[in-house]
Tab-separated table of C-alpha atoms in Angstrom:
chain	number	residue	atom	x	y	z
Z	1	UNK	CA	-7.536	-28.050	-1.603
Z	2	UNK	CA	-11.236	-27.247	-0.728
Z	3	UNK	CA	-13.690	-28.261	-3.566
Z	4	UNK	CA	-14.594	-24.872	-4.032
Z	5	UNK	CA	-10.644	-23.565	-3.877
Z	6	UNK	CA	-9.504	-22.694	-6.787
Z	7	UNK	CA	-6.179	-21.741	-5.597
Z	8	UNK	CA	-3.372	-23.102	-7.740
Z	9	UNK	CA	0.310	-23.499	-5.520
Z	10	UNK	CA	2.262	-22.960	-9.065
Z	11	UNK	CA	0.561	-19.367	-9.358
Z	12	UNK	CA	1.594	-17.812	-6.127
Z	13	UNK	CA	4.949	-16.312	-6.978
Z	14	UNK	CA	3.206	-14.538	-9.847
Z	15	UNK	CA	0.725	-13.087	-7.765
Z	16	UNK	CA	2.981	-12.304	-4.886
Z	17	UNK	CA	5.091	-10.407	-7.787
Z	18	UNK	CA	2.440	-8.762	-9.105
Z	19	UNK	CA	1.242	-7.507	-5.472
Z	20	UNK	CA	4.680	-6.365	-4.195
Z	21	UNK	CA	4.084	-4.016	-7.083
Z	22	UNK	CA	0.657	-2.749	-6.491
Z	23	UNK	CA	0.349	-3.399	-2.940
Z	24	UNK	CA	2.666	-1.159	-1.617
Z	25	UNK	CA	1.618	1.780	-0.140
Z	26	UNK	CA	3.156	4.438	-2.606
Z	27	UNK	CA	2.223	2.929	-5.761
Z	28	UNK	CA	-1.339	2.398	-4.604
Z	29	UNK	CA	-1.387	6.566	-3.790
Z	30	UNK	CA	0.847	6.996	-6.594
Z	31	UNK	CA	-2.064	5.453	-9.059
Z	32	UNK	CA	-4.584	6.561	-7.353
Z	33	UNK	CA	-3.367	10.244	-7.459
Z	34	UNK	CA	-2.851	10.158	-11.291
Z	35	UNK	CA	-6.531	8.493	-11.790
Z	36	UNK	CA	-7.132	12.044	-11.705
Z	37	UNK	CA	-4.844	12.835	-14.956
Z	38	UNK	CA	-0.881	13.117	-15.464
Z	39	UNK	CA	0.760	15.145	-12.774
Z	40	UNK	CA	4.308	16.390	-12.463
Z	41	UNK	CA	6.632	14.745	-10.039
Z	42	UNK	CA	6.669	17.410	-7.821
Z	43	UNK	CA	3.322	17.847	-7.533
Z	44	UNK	CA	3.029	13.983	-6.799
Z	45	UNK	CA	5.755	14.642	-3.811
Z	46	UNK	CA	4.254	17.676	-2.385
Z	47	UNK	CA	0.809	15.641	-2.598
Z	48	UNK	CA	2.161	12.163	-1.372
Z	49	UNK	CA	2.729	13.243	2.789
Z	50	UNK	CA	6.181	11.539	3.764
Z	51	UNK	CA	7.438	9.807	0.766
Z	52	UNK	CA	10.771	10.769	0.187
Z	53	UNK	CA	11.918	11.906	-3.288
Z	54	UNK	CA	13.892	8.763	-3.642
Z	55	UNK	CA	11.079	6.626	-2.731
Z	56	UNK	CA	9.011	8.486	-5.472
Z	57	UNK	CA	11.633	7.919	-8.500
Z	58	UNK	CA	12.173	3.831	-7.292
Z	59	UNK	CA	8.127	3.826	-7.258
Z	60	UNK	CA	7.303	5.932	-10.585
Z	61	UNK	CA	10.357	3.901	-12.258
Z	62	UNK	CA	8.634	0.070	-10.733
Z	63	UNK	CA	5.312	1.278	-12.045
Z	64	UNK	CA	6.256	2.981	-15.329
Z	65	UNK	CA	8.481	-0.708	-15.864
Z	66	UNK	CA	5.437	-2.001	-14.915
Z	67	UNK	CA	3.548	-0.665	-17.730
Z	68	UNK	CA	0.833	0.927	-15.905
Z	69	UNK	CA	2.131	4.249	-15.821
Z	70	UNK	CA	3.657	6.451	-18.715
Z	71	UNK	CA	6.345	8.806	-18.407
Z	72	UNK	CA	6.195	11.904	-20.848
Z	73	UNK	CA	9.359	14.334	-20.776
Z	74	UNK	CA	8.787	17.756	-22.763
Z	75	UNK	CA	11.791	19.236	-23.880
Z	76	UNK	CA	12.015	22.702	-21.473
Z	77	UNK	CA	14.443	24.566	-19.851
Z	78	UNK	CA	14.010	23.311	-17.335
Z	79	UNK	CA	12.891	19.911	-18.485
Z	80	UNK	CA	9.377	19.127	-17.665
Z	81	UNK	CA	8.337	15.731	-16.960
Z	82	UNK	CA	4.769	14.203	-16.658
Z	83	UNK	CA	3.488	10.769	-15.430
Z	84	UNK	CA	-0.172	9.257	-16.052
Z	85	UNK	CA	-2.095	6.040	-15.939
Z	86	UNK	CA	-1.806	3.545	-18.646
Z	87	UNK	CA	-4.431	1.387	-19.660
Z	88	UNK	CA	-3.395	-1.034	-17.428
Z	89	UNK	CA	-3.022	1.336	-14.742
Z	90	UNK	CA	-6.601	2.719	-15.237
Z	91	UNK	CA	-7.755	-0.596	-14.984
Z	92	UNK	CA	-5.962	-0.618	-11.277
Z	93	UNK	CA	-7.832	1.965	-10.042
Z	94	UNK	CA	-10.869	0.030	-10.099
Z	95	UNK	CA	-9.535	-2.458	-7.069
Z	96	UNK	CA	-7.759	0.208	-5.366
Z	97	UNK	CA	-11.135	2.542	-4.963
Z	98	UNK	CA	-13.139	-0.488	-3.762
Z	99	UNK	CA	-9.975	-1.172	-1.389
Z	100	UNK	CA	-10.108	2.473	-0.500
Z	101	UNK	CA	-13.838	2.254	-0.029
Z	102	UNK	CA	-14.108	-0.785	2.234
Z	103	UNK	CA	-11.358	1.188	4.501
Z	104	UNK	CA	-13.544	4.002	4.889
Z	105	UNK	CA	-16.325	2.171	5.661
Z	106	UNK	CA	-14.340	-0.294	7.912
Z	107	UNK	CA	-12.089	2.079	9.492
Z	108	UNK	CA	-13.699	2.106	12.978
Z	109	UNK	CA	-14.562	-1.323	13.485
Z	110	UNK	CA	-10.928	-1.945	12.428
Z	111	UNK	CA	-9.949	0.482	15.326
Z	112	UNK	CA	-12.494	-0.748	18.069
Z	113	UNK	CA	-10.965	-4.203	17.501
Z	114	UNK	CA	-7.244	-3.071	17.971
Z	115	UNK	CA	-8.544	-1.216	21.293
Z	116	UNK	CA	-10.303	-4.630	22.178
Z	117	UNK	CA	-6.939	-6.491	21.403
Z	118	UNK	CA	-4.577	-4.303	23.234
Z	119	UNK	CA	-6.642	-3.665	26.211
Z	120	UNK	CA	-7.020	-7.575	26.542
Z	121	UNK	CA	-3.377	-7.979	25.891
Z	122	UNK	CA	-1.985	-5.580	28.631
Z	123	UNK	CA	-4.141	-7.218	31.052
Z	124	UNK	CA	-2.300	-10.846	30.433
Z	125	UNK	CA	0.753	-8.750	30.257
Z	126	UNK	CA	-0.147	-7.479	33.612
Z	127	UNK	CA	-0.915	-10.688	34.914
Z	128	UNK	CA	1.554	-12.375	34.030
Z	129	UNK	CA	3.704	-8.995	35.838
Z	130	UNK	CA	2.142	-9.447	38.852
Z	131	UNK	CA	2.763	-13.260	39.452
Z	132	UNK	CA	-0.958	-14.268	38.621
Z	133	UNK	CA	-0.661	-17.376	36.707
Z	134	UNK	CA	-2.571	-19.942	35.936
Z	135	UNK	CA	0.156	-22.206	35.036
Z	136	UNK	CA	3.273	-22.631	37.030
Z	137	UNK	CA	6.426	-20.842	36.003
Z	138	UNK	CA	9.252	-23.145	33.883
Z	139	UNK	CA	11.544	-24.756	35.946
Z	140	UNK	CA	15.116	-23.527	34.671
């Protein structure tokens, strides 16, 4: 380890646990959605473009186990069900907006550098097509 590394080999399956949870795509639009106050489950799905309803439940039942969101059922006909942001999940939304933030703002260079890395890997693709080498081929 670096003198200035504080990295500690014992904490990394804690912190790969806790960021399976939270890293995931849904449950980072999940919590970000309800930083704006409890929502309904279908108006998380309609919201949420391409998550199944399946995919919603596992993700509202991994964060609600989680503790950072609560699940409030009101006793309708039909039964109406609200989620919202625990403490714990509030306090979430403060990495996830400066995540969210940095991707704005990063977006483009992000792009121009996948442009610069696919246009310089279909040219050694096509090299390599068009029996240009450098090295000579492996002998079978």
């Amino acid at each position: 380890m670096s003198p200035g590394h504080n990295h500690v080999p014992g904490k990394c399956p804690a912190v790969r646990e806790v960021l399976n949870r939270v890293g995931d795509k849904w449950s980072v639009l999940v919590v970000a959605l309800l930083g704006d106050g409890t929502k309904r489950f279908s108006e998380l799905r309609r919201t949420i473009e391409g998550i199944s309803q399946r995919m919603l439940t596992l993700t509202l039942k991994g964060l609600e186990r989680d503790g950072l969101i609560t699940r409030t059922m009101y006793p309708t006909i039909p039964p109406r069900v609200e989620y919202g942001l625990t403490k714990l999940g509030r306090s979430l939304l403060i990495p996830i907006t400066a995540l969210g933030h940095w991707a704005e703002q990063n977006r483009e260079r992000i792009q121009a550098a996948r442009e610069r890395y696919d246009a310089q890997n279909s040219n050694s693709r096509a090299l390599a097509t068009t029996g240009s080498r450098t090295t000579p081929p492996r002998q079978p």
